[in-house]
CSV table of C-alpha atoms in Angstrom, one decimal:
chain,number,residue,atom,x,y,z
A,5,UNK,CA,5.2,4.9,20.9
A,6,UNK,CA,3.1,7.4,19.5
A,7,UNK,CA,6.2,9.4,17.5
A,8,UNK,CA,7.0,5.7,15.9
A,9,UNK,CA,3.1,5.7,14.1
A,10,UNK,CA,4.2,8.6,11.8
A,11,UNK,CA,7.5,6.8,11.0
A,12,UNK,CA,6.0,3.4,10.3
A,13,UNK,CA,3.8,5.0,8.4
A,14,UNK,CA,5.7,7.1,5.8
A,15,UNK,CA,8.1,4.5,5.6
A,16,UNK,CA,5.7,1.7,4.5
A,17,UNK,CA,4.5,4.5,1.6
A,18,UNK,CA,8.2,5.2,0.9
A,19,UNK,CA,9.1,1.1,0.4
A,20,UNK,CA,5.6,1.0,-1.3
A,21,UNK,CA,6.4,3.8,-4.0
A,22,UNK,CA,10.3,3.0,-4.7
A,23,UNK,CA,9.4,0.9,-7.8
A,24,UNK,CA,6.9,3.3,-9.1
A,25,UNK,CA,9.5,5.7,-8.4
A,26,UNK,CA,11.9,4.1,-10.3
A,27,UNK,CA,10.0,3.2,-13.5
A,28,UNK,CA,8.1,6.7,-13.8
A,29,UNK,CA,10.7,9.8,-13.3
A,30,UNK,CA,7.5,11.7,-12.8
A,31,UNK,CA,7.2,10.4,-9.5
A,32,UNK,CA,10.4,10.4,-8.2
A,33,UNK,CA,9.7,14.2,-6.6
A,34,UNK,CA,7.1,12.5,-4.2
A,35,UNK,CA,9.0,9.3,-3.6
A,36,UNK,CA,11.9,11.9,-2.3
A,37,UNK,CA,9.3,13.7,0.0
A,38,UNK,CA,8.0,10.7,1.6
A,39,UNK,CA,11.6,9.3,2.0
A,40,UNK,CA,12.9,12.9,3.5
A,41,UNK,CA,9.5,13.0,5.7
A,42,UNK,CA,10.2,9.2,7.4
A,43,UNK,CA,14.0,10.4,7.9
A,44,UNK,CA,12.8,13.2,10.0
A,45,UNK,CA,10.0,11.5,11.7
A,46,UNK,CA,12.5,8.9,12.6
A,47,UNK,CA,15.4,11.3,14.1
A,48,UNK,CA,12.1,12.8,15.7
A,49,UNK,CA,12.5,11.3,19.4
A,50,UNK,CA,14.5,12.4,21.7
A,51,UNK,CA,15.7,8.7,22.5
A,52,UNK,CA,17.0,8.5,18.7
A,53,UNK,CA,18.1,12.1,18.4
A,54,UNK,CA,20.5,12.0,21.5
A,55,UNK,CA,21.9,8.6,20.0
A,56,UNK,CA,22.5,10.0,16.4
A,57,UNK,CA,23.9,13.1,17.6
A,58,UNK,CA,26.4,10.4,19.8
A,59,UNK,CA,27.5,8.7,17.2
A,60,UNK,CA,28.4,11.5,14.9
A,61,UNK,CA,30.1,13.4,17.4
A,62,UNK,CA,27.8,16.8,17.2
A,63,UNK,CA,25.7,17.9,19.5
A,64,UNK,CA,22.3,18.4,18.6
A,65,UNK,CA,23.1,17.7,14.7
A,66,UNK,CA,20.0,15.2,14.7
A,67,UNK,CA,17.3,19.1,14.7
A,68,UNK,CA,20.0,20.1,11.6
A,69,UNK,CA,19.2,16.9,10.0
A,70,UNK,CA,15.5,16.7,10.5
A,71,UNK,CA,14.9,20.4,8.9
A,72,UNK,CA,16.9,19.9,6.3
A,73,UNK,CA,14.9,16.9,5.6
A,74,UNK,CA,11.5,19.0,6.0
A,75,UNK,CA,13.5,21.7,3.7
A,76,UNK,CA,13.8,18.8,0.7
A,77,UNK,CA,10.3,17.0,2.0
A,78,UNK,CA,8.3,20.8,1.2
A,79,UNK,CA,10.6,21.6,-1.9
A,80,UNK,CA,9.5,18.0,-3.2
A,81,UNK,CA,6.2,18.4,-2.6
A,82,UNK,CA,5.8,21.5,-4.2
A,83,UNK,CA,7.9,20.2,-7.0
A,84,UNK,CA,5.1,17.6,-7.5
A,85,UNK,CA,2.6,19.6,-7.5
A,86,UNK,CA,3.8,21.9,-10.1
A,87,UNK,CA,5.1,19.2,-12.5
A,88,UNK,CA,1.4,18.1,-12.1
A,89,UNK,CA,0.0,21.6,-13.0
A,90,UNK,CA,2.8,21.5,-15.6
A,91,UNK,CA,1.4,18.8,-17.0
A,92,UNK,CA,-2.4,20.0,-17.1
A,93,UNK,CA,-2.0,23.1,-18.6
A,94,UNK,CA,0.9,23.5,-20.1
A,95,UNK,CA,2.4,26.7,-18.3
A,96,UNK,CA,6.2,25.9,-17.0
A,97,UNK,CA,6.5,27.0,-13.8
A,98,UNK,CA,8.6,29.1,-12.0
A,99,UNK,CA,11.9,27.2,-11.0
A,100,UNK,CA,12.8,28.7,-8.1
A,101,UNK,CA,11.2,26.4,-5.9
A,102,UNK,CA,13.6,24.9,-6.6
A,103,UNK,CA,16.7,26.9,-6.3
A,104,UNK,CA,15.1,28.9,-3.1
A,105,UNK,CA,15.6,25.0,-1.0
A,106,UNK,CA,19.3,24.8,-1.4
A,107,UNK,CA,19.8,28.7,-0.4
A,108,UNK,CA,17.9,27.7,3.1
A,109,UNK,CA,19.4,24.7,3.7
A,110,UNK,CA,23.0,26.7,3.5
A,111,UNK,CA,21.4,29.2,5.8
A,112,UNK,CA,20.0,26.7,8.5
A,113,UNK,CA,23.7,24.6,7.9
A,114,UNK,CA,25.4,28.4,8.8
A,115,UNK,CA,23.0,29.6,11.5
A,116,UNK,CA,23.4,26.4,13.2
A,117,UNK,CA,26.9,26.3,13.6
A,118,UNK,CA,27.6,30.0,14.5
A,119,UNK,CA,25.7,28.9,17.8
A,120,UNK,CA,27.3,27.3,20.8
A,121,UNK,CA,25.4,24.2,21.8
A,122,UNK,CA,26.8,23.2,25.3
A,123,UNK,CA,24.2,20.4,26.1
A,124,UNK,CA,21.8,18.2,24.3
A,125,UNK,CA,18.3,19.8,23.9
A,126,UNK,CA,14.8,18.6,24.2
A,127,UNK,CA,14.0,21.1,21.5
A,128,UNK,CA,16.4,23.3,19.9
A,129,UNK,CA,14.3,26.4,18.7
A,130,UNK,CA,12.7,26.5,22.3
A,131,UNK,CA,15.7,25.3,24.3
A,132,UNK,CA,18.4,28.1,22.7
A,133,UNK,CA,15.6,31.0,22.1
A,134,UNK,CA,18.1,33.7,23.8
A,135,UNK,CA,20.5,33.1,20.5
A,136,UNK,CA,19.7,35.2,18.0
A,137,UNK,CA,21.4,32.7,15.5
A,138,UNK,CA,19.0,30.1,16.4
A,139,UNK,CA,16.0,32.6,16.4
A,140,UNK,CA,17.2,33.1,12.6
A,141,UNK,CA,17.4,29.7,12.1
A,142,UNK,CA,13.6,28.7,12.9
A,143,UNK,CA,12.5,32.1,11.0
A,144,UNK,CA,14.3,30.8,8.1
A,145,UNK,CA,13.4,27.1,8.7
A,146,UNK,CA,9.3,27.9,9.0
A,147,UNK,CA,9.4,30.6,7.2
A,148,UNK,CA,10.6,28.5,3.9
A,149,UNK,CA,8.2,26.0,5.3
A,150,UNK,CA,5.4,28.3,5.3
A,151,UNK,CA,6.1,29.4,2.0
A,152,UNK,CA,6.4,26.3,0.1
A,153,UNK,CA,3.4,24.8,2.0
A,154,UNK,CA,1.3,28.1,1.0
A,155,UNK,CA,2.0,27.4,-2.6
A,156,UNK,CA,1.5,24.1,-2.7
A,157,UNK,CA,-1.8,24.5,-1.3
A,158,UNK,CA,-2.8,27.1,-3.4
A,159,UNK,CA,-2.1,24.8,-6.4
A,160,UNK,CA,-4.0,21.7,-5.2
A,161,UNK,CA,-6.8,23.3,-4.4
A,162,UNK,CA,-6.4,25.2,-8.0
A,163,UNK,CA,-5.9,22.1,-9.7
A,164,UNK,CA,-8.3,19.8,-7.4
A,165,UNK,CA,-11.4,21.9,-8.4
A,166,UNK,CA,-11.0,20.8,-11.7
A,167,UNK,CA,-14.5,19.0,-13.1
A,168,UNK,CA,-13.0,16.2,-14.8
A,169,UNK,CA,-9.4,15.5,-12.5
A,170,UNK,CA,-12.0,12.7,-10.7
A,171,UNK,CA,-9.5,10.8,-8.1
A,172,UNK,CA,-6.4,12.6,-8.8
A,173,UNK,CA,-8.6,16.0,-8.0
A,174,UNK,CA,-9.6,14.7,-4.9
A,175,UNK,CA,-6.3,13.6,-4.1
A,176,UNK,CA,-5.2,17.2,-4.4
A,177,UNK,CA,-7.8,18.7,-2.3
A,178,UNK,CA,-6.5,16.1,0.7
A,179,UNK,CA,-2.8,17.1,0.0
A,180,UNK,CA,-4.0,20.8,0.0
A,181,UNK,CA,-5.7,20.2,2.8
A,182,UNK,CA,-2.6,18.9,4.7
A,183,UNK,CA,-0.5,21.4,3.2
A,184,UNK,CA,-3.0,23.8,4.7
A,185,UNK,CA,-2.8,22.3,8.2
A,186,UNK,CA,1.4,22.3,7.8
A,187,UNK,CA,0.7,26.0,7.0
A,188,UNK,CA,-1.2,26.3,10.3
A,189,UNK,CA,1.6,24.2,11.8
A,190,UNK,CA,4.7,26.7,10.5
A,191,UNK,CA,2.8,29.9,11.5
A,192,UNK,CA,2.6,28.5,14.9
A,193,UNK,CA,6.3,27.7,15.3
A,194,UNK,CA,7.2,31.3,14.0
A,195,UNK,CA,4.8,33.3,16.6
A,196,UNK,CA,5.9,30.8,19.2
A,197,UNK,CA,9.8,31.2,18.7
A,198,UNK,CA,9.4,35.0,19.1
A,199,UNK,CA,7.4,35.3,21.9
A,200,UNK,CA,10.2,32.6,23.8
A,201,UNK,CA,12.7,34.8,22.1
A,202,UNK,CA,11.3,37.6,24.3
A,203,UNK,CA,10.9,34.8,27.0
A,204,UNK,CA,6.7,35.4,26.5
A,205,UNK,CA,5.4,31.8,25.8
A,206,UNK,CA,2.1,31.7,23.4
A,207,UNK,CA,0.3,28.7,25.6
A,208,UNK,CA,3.5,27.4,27.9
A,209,UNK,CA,6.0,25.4,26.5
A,210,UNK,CA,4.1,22.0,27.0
A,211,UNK,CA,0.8,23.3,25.6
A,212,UNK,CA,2.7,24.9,22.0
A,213,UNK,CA,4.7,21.6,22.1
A,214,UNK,CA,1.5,19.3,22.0
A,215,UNK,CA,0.0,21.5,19.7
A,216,UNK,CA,2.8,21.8,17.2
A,217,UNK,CA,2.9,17.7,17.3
A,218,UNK,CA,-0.3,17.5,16.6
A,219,UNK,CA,-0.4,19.6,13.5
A,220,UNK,CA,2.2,18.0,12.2
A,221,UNK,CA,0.4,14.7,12.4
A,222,UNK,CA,-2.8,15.6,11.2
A,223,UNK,CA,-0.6,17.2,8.2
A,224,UNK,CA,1.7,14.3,7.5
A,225,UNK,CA,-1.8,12.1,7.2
A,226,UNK,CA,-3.6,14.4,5.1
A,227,UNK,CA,-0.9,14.4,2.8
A,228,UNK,CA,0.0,10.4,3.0
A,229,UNK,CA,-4.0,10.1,2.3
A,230,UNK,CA,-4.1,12.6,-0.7
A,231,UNK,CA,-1.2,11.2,-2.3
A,232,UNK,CA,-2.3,7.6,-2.0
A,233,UNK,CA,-5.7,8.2,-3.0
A,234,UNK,CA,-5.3,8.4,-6.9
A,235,UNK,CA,-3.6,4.4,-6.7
A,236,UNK,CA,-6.9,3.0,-4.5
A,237,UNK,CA,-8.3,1.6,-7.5
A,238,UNK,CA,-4.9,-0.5,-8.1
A,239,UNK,CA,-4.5,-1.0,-4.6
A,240,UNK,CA,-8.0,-2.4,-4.0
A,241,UNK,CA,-8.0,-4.6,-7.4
A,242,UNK,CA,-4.6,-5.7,-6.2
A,243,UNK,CA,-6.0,-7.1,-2.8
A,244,UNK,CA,-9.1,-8.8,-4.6
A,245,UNK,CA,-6.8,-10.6,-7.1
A,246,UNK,CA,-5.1,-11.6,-3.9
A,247,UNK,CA,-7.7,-12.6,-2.2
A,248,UNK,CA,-9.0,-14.8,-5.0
A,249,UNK,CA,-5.7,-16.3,-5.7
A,250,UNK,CA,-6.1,-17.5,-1.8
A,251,UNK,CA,-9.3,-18.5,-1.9
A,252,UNK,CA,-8.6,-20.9,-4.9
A,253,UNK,CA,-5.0,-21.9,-3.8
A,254,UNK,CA,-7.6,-25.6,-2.0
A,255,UNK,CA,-9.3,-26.4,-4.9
A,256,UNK,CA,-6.1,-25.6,-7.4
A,257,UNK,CA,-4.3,-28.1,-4.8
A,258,UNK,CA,-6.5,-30.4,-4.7
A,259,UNK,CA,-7.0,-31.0,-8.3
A,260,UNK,CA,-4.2,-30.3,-9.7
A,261,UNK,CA,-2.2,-33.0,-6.9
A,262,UNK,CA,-4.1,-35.5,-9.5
A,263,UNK,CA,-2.9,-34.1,-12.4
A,264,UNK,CA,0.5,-33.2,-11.7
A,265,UNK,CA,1.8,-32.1,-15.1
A,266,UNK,CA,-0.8,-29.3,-15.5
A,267,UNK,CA,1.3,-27.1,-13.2
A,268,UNK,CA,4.0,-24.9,-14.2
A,269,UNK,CA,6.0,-24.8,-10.8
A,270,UNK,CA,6.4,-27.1,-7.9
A,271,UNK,CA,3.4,-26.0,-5.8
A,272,UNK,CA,4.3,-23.6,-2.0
A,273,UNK,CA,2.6,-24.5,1.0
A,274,UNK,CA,-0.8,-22.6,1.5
A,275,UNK,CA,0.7,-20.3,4.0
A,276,UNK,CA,3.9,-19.2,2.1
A,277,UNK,CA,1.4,-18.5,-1.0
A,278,UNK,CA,-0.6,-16.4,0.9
A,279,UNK,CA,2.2,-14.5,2.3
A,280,UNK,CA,3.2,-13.8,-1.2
A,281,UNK,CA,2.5,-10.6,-2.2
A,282,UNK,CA,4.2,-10.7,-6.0
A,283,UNK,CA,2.8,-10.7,-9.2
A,284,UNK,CA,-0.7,-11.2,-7.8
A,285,UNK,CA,-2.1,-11.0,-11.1
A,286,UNK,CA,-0.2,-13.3,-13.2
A,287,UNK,CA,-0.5,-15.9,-10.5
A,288,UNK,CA,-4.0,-15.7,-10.4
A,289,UNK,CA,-4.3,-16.0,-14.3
A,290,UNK,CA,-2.1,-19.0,-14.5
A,291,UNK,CA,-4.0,-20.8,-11.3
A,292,UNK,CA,-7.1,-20.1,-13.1
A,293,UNK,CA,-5.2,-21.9,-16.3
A,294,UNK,CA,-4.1,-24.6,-14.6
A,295,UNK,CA,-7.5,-25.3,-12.8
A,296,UNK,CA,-9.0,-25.9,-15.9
A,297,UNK,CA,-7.0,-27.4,-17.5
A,298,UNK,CA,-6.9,-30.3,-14.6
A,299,UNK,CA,-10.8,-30.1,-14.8
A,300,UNK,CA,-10.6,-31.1,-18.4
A,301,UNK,CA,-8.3,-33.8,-17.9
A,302,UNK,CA,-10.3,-35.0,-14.9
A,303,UNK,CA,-14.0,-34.5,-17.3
A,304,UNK,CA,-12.6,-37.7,-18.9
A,305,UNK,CA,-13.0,-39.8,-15.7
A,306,UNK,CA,-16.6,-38.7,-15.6
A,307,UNK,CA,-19.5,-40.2,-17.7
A,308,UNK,CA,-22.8,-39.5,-18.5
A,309,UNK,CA,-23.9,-41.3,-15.9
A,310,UNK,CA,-21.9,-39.9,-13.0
A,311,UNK,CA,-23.0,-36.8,-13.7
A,312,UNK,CA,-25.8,-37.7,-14.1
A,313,UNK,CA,-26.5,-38.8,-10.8
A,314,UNK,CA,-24.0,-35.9,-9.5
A,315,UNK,CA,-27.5,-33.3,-11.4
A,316,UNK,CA,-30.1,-35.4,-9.9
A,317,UNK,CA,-27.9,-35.3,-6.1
A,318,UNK,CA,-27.4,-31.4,-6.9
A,319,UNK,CA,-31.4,-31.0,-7.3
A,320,UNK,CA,-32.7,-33.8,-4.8
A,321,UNK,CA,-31.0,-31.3,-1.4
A,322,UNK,CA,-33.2,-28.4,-3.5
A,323,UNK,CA,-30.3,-26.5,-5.6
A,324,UNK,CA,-31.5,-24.8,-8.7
A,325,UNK,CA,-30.4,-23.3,-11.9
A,326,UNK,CA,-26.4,-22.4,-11.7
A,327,UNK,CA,-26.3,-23.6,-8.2
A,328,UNK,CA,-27.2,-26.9,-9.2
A,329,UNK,CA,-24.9,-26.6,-11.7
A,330,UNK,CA,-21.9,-25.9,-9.9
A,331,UNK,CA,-22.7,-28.5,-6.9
A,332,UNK,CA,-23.3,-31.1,-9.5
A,333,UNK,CA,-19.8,-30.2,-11.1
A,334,UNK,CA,-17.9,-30.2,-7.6
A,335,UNK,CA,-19.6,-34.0,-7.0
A,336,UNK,CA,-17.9,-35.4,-10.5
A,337,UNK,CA,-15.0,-33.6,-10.1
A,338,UNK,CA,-14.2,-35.3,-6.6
A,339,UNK,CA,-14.6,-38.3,-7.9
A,340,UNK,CA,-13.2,-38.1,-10.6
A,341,UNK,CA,-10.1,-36.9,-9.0
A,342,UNK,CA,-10.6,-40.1,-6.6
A,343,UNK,CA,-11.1,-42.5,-9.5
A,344,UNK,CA,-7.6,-40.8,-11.3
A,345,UNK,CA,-5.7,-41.1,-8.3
A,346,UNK,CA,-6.4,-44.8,-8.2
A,347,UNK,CA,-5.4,-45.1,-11.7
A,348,UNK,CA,-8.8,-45.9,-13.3
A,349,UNK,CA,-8.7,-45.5,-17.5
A,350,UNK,CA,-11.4,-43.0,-18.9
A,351,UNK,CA,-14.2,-43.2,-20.3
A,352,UNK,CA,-13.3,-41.6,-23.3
A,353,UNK,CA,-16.2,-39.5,-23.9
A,354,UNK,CA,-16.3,-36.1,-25.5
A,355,UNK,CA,-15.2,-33.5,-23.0
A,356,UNK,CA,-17.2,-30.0,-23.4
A,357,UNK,CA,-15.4,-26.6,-23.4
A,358,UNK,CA,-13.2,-26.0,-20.2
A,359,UNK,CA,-14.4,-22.5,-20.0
A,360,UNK,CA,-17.4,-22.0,-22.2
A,361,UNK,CA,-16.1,-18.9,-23.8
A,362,UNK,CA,-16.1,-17.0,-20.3
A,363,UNK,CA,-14.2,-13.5,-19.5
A,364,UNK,CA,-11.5,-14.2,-17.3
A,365,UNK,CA,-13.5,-12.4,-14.5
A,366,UNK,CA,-16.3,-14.5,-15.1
A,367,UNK,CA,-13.9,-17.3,-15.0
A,368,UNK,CA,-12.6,-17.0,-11.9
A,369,UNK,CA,-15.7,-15.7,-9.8
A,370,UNK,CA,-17.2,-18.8,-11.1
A,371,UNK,CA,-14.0,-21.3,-9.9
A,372,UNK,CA,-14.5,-19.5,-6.1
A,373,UNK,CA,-17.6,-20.6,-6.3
A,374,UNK,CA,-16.5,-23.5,-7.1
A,375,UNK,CA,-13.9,-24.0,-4.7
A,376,UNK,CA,-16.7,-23.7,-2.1
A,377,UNK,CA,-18.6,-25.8,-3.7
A,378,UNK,CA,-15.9,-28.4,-3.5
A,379,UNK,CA,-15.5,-28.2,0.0
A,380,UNK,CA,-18.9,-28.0,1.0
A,381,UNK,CA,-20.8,-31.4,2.7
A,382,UNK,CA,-22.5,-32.3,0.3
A,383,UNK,CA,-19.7,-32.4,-2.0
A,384,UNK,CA,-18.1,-34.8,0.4
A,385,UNK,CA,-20.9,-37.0,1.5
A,386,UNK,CA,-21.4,-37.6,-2.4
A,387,UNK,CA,-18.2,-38.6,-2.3
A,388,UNK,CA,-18.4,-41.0,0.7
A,389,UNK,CA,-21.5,-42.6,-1.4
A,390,UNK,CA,-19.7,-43.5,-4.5
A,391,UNK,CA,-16.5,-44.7,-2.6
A,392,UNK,CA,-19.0,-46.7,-1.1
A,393,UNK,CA,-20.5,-48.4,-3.7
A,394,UNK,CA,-17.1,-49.0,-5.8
A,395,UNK,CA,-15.5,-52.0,-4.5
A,396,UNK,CA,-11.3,-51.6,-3.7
């Protein structure tokens, strides 16, 4: 259970940045990486592993799979980090980051072959650490590791320090510091494959296993957080237009269900809008619209007088200022919407503004207030009153 966490987790960031990816080339480098990383976190159990290498008929084939994965992951990371550098200063650099991958994933494909693999291992670096060909293999396999890590770290932190790289900056210094950790991680695999080599474990097989895991973790997090960091503005404006677009999906309902012909599209049930997590924004402008616009067809069902008495109700349970205001606008508007649905004519008197020259932001904080205004008691017990009094 606790190998799937790293899976589920890179995946979600590798579905979340495919359409970035695909609209900004820039960041294709770390939509690779994150893709390559969840391929190799997922071949990562032994339960999966032994049913890969099953199906395609070579044993042990899931390890080659997984490195060559952390081979493309590192190169792609370090790719990413240089464009970035790249980008900030001006100085090209050195392309042999990304020749240097394809030369050690030939020599892992080569090393691995050359050795006979008999039975499925737990771990193949610690499983066949009498084969010199396998020894090769994890020297070559962490030691490209170590090296691509090293420089990647070395340029976030370079890069990071910046004074005026604000979130992106800090977003380096967290990939850094993963990179760091994965650094810690690689030297640790290298001193422990030797000393099994020479059949000398560092801390016993179990101890340099759980360690090794857990540096891998704390690196793969590290670097998910640093990554992600510079997109938390977007991400949290994202989940606050959301959350408005929810929180005025009843009174949006509600008023627009008597004034049918203000809304572009036939409205979704409260659950499946909700659920929806596309264009957030636009759907939240065009609500916003379309509440108004009902509230202005609805103003003509409310006199003077109603609201009126809907200022004086407002001020009589001890409202004030804009809360009176807005409780006094929630009473005429649900019975307006009441006297509309039964068909009444209007009154015909002039309808103010529907927005009063308000920002959009404004706007809408002011129709969630609204909404709750709408809902509240008093709102309905007005209601009660003046169904009351109006015969049917």
């Amino acid at each position: 259970m606790i190998d799937a966490i790293p899976a589920v987790l890179l995946w979600a960031v590798t579905f979340w940045r495919a359409r970035s990816a695909v609209r900004r080339p820039e960041s294709l480098s770390l939509w690779l990486a994150f893709a390559t990383l969840a391929l190799a976190m997922t071949v990562r159990p032994v339960a999966i592993a032994s049913a890969v290498d099953e199906q395609l008929h070579v044993t042990n084939l899931s390890f080659l799979i997984k490195h060559i994965c952390g081979t493309i992951a590192a190169a792609s990371v370090l790719t990413f980090v240089a464009d970035m550098a790249e980008s900030k200063t001006g100085v090209r650099a050195s392309r042999l980051h990304k020749a240097i991958p394809a030369v050690t994933i030939v020599l892992l494909a080569v090393c691995f072959f050359a050795t006979p693999q008999p039975h499925q291992a737990e771990d193949l670096l610690a499983d066949y650490a009498d084969h010199a060909t396998i020894l090769a293999y994890g020297v070559v396999w962490t030691f490209y590791l170590g090296t691509a890590l090293l420089s990647a770290t070395l340029l976030c932190f370079r890069w990071g320090r910046s004074p005026d790289s604000g979130l992106v900056g800090r977003g380096l210094m967290l990939t850094g510091a993963g990179t760091a950790v994965g650094l810690v991680y690689a030297a640790h695999r290298i001193v422990a494959l030797v000393l099994e080599y020479n059949e000398q474990p560092l801390l016993g097989e179990e101890t340099d296993h759980a360690l090794s895991t857990g540096l891998l973790f704390m690196a793969l997090l590290l670097i998910v957080l640093g990554s992600t960091l510079p997109a938390l503005p977007r991400v949290i404006a994202r989940a606050q237009a959301h959350w408005r677009l929810v929180c005025l999906y009843p009174l949006w309902h509600t008023l627009t269900e008597a004034v049918p012909d203000t809304r572009l599209d036939t409205p979704p049930s409260r659950v499946a809008d909700a659920a929806d997590p596309r264009r957030t924004h636009d759907r939240l402008y065009r609500r916003t619209i379309e509440i108004r616009d009902a509230i202005l067809t609805l103003a003509d069902h409310a006199p003077a007088e109603l609201r009126g008495r809907a200022y004086d109700y407002a001020t009589s349970l001890g409202f004030i200022g804009a809360h009176a205001d807005i409780t006094a606008e929630a009473c005429w508007l649900a019975v307006a919407r009441e006297e509309r649905l039964r068909g009444a004519a209007g009154s015909g008197e002039p309808v103010p503004p529907a927005s009063g020259g308000r920002d959009l932001a404004t706007e809408i904080r002011a129709l969630t207030t609204l909404s709750t205004a709408y809902r509240s008691r008093a709102t309905q017990d007005f209601l009660r009153a003046h169904v009351q009094e109006v015969p049917a």
